[in-house]
mmCIF file of C-alpha atoms in Angstrom:
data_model
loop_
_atom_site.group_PDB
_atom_site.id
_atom_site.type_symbol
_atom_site.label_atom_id
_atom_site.label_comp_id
_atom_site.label_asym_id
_atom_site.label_seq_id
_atom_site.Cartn_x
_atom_site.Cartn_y
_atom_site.Cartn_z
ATOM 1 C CA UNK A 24 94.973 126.695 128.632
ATOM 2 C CA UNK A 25 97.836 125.133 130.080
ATOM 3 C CA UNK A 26 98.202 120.815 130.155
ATOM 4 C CA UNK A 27 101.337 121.117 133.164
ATOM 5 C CA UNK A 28 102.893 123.707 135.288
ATOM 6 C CA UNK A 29 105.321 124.166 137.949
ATOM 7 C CA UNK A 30 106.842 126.504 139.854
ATOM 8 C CA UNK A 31 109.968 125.088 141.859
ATOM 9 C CA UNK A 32 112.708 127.180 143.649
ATOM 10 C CA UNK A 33 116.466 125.704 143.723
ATOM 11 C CA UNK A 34 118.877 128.201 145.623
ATOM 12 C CA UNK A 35 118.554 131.771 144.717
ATOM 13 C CA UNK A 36 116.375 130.965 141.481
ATOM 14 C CA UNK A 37 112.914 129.823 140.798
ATOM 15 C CA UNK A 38 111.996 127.462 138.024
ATOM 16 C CA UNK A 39 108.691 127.371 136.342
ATOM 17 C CA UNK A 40 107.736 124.718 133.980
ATOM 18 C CA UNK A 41 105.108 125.145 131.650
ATOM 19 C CA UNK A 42 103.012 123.046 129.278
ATOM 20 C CA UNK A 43 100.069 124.080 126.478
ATOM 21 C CA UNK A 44 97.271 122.270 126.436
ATOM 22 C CA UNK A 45 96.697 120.118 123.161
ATOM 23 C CA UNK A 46 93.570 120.237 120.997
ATOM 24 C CA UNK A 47 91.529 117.460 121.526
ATOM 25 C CA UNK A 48 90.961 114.939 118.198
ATOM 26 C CA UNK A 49 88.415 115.438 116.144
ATOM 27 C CA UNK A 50 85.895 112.663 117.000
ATOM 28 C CA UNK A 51 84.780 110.324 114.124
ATOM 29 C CA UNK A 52 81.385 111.257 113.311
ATOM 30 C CA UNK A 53 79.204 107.789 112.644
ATOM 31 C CA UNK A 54 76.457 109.715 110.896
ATOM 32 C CA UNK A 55 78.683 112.198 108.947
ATOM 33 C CA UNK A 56 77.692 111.779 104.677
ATOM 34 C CA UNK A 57 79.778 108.818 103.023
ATOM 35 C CA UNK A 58 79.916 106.693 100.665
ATOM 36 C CA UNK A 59 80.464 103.013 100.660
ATOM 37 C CA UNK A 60 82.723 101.989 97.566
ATOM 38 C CA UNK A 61 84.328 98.557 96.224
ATOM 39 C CA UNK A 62 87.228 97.504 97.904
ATOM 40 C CA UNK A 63 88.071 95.081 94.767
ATOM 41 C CA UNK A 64 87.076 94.334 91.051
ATOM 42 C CA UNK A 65 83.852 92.133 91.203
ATOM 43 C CA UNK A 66 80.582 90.785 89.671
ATOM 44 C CA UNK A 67 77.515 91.959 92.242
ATOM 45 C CA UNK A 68 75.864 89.073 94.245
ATOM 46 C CA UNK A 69 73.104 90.687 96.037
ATOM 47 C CA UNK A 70 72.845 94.155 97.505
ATOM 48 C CA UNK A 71 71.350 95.181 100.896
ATOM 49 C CA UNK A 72 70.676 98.688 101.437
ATOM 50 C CA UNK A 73 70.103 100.172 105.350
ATOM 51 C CA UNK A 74 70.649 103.913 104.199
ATOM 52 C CA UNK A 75 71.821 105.705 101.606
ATOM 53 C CA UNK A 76 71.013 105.064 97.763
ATOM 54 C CA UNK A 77 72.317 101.775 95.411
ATOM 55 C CA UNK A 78 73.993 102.588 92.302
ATOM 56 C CA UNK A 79 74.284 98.702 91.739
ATOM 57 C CA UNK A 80 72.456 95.678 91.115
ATOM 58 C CA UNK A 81 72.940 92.050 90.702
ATOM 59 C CA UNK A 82 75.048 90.849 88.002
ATOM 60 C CA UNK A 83 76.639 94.269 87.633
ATOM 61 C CA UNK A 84 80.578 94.845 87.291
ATOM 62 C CA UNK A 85 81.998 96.855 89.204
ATOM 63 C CA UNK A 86 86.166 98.785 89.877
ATOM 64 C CA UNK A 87 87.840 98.857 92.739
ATOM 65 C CA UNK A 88 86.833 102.757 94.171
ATOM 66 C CA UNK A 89 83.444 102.498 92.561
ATOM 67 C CA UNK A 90 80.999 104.129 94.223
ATOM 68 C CA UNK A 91 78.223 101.191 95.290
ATOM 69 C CA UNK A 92 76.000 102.894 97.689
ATOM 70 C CA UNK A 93 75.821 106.257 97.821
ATOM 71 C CA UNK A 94 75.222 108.359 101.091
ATOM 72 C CA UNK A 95 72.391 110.325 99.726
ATOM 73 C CA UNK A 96 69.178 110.197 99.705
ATOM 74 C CA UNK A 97 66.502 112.464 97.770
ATOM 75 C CA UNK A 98 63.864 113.818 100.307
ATOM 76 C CA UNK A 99 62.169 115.640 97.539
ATOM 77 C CA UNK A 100 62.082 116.254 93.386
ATOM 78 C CA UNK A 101 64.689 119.222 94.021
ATOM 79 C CA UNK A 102 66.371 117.926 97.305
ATOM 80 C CA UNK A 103 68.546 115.471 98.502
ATOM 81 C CA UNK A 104 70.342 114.998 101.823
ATOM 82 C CA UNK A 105 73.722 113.644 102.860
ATOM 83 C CA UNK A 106 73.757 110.549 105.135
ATOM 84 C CA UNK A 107 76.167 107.628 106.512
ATOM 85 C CA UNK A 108 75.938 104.949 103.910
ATOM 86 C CA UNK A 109 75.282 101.350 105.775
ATOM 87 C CA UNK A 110 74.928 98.330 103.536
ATOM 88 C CA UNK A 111 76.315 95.265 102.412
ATOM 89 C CA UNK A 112 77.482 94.492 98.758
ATOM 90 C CA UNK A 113 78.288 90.764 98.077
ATOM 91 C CA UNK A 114 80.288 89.997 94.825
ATOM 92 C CA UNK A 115 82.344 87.264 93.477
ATOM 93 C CA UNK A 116 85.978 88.160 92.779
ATOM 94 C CA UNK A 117 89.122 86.253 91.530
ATOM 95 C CA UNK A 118 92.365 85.444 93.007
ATOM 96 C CA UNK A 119 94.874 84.737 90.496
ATOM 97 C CA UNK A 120 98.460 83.225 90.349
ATOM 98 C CA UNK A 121 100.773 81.860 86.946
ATOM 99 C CA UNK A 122 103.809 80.204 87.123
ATOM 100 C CA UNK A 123 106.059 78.144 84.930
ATOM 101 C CA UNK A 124 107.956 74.918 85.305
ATOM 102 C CA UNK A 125 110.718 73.380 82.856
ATOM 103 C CA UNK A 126 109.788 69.308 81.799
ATOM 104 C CA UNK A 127 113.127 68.536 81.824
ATOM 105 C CA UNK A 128 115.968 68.644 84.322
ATOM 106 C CA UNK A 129 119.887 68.139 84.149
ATOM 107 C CA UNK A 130 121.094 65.664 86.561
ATOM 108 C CA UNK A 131 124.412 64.328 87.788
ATOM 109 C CA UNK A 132 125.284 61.305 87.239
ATOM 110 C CA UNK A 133 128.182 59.156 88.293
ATOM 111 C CA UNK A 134 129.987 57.159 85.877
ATOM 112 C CA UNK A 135 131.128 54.303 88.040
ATOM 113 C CA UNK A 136 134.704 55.221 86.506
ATOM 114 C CA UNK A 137 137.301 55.860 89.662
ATOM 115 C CA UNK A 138 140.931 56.384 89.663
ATOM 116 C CA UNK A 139 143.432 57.451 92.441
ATOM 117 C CA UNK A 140 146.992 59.374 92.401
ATOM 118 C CA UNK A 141 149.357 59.152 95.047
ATOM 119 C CA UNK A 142 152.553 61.519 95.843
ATOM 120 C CA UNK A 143 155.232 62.087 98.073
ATOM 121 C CA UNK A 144 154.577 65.608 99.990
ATOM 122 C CA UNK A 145 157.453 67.062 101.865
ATOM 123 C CA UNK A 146 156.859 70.610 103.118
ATOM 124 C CA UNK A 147 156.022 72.513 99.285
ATOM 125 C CA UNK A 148 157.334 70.045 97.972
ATOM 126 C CA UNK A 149 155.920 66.647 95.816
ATOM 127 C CA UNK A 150 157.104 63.728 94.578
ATOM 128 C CA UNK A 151 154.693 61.769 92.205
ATOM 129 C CA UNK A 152 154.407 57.875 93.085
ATOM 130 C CA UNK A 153 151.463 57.027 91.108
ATOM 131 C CA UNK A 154 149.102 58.514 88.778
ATOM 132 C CA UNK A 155 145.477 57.969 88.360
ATOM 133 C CA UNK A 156 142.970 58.573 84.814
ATOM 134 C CA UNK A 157 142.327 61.952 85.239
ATOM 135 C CA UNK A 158 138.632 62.803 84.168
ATOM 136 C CA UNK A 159 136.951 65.833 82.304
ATOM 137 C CA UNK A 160 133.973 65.584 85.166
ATOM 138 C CA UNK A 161 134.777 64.313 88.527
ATOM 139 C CA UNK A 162 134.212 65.135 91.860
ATOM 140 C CA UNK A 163 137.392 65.027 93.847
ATOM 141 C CA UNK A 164 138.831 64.070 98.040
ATOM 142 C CA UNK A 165 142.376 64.120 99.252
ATOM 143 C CA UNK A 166 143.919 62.574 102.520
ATOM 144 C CA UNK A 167 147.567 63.348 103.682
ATOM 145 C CA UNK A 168 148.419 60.066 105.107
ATOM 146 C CA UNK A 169 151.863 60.324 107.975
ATOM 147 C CA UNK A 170 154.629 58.711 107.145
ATOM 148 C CA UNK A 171 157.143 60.310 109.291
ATOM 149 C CA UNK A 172 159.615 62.568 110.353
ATOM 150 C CA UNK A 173 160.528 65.070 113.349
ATOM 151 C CA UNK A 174 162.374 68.131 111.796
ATOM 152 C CA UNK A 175 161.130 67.550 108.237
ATOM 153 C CA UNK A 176 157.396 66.002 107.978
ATOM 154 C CA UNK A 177 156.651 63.454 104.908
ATOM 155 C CA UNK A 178 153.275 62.839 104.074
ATOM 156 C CA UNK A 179 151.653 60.690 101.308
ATOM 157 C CA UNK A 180 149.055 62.551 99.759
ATOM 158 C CA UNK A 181 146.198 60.468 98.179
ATOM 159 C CA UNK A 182 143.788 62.640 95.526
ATOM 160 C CA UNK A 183 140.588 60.286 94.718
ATOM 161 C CA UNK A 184 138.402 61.276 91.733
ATOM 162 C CA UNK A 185 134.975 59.848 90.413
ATOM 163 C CA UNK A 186 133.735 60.803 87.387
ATOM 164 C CA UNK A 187 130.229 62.217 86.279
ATOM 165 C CA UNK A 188 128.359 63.526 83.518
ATOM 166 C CA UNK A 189 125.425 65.998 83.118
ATOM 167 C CA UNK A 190 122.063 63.694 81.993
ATOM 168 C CA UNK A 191 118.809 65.373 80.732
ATOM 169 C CA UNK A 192 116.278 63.793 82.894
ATOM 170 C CA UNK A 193 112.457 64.487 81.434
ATOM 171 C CA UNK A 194 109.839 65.427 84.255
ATOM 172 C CA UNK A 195 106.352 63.343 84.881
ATOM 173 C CA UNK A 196 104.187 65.778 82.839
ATOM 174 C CA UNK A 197 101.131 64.864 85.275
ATOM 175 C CA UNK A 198 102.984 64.984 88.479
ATOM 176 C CA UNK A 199 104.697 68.490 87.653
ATOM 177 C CA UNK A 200 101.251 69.929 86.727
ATOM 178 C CA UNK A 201 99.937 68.735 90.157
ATOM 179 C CA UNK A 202 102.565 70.317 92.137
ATOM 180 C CA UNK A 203 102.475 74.063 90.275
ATOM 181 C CA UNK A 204 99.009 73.583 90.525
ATOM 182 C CA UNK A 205 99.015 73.547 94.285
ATOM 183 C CA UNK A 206 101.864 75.958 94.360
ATOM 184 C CA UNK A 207 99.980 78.427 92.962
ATOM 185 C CA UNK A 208 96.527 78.001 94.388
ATOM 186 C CA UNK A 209 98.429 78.187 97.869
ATOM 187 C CA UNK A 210 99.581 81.430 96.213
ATOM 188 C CA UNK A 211 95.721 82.411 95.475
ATOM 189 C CA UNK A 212 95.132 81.247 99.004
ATOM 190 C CA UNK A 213 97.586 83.354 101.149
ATOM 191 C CA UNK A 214 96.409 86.555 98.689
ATOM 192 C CA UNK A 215 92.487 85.864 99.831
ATOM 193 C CA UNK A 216 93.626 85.845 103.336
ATOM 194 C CA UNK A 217 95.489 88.852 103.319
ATOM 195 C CA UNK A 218 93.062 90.737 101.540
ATOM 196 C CA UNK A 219 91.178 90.408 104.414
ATOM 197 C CA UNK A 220 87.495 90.021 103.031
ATOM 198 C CA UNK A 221 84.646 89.748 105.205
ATOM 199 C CA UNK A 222 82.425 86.731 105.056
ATOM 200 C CA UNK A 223 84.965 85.357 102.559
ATOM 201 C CA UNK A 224 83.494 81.874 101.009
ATOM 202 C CA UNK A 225 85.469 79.958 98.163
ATOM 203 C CA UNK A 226 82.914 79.192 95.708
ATOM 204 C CA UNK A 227 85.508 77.252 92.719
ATOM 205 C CA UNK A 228 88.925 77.039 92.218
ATOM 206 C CA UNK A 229 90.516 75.714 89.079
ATOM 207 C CA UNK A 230 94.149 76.004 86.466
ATOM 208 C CA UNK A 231 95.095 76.286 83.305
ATOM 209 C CA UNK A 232 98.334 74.442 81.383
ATOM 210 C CA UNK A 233 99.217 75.418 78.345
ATOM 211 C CA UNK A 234 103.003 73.894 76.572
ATOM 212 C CA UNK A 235 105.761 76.373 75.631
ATOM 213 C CA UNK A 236 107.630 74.723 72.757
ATOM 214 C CA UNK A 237 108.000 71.462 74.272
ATOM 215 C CA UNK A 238 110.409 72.637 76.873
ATOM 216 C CA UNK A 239 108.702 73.821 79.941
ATOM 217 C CA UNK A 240 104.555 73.868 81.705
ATOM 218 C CA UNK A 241 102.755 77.533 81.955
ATOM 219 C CA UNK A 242 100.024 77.172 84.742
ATOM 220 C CA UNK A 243 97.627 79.709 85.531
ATOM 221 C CA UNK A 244 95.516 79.161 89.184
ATOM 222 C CA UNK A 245 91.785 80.983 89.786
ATOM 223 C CA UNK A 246 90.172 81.082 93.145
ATOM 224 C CA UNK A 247 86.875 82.458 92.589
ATOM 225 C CA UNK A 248 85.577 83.546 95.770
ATOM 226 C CA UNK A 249 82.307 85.510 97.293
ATOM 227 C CA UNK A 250 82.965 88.231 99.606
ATOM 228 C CA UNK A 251 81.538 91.356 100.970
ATOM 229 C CA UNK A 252 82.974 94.617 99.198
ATOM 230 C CA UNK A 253 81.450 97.543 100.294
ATOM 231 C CA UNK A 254 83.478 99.938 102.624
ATOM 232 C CA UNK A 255 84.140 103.464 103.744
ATOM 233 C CA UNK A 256 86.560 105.750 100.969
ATOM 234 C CA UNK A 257 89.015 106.361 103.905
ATOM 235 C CA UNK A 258 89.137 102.082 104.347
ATOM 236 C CA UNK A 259 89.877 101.439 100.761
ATOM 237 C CA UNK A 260 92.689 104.123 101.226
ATOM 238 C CA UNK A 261 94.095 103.217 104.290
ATOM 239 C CA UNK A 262 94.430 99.603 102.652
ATOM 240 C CA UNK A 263 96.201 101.155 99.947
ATOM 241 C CA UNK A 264 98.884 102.780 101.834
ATOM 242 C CA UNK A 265 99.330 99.616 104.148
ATOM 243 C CA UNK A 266 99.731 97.819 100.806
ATOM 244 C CA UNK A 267 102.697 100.244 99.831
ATOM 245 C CA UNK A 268 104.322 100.037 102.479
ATOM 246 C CA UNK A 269 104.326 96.094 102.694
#
């Protein structure tokens, strides 16, 4: 019953060192009753049954969790026995992303309009020489230029300023479409591949546009895909609480 033990004298004392043994794991029993369920909303394909019973056919929708082939099988009119469900369900399923995108954008502009004020600058304090246009807008750079001076040192301070303004720039309706469109089917994409499907094939892909009041593009992106479905309850679960955590 014991895992370790020891029995080790230091000096005038003995030391024993004991470990219990650990029940083994329970082994996963291939053959044990299950059934096989959907790991994701669908419309059937094809169904191929090795054991167990189908509770769905082609052209059939079916819930993520539903059951699709059961792991019993009747032996008799009054009897039925549990067994390992083995199968494949195909389906085809949908990926789905939306976005939006504004058709117009505010852009700076500059004016072309420049001006530049000069002072004298002698430790904190300054001594106006010449004054620029100041501007409502403008993006602004200063440079202290030496003019001398041991004890006390002068500078000339230079402040440069270009104006801007704000400009409303419209979008290229058909080139903004074709970028959210492969934003979001890159979306649909990366979803498919983390979902993790076997025998995953992309059958059709397409998007949507629709206007909102003239001011921005709503997209929505399908990736209609055919995939196998079918797996164990304690698969669909332990992709549930992977998905949580993530």
């Amino acid at each position: 019953g014991c895992a370790y033990a020891s029995v080790v004298r230091k000096g005038a004392w003995v030391v024993a060192e004991v470990a219990g043994e650990s029940a083994p794991p329970q082994l996963y029993a291939l053959d044990a009753p299950r059934d096989l369920v959907a790991a994701r909303d669908g419309v059937v394909l094809s169904v191929n049954v090795k054991s167990g019973t189908a509770l769905v056919k082609p052209g059939d929708t079916v819930r993520r969790g539903q059951v699709l082939i059961s792991g019993s099988e009747r032996v008799s009119k009054e009897e039925t026995r549990g067994e390992a469900a083995l199968g494949s369900v195909t389906a085809r399923i949908w990926f789905t992303a939306q976005g939006e995108a504004p058709l117009c954008r505010r852009e700076m502009r500059y004016t072309g309009r420049e001006s530049t004020s000069t002072c004298l600058k002698l430790m904190g304090l300054e001594a106006p020489l010449t004054q620029g246009e100041d501007f409502p807008l403008s993006i602004q750079s200063q440079e202290e230029l030496d003019v001398g001076g041991l004890f006390l040192p002068l500078h000339i301070l230079r402040t440069h300023q270009k104006e801007y303004r704000w400009e409303t720039v419209a979008e290229d309706p058909q080139a903004l479409k074709a970028s959210l469109a492969d934003q979001l089917l890159a979306q649909c994409q990366a979803e498919m591949e983390s979902a993790a499907l076997e025998n995953a094939e992309i059958i059709d892909k397409w998007t949507d546009f629709s206007m909102i009041i003239e001011e921005s593009i709503r997209a929505r992106a399908v990736l209609e895909v055919s995939a196998e479905i079918a797996v164990s309850r304690g698969n669909l679960e332990e992709q549930s609480f992977w998905k949580e955590i993530r």
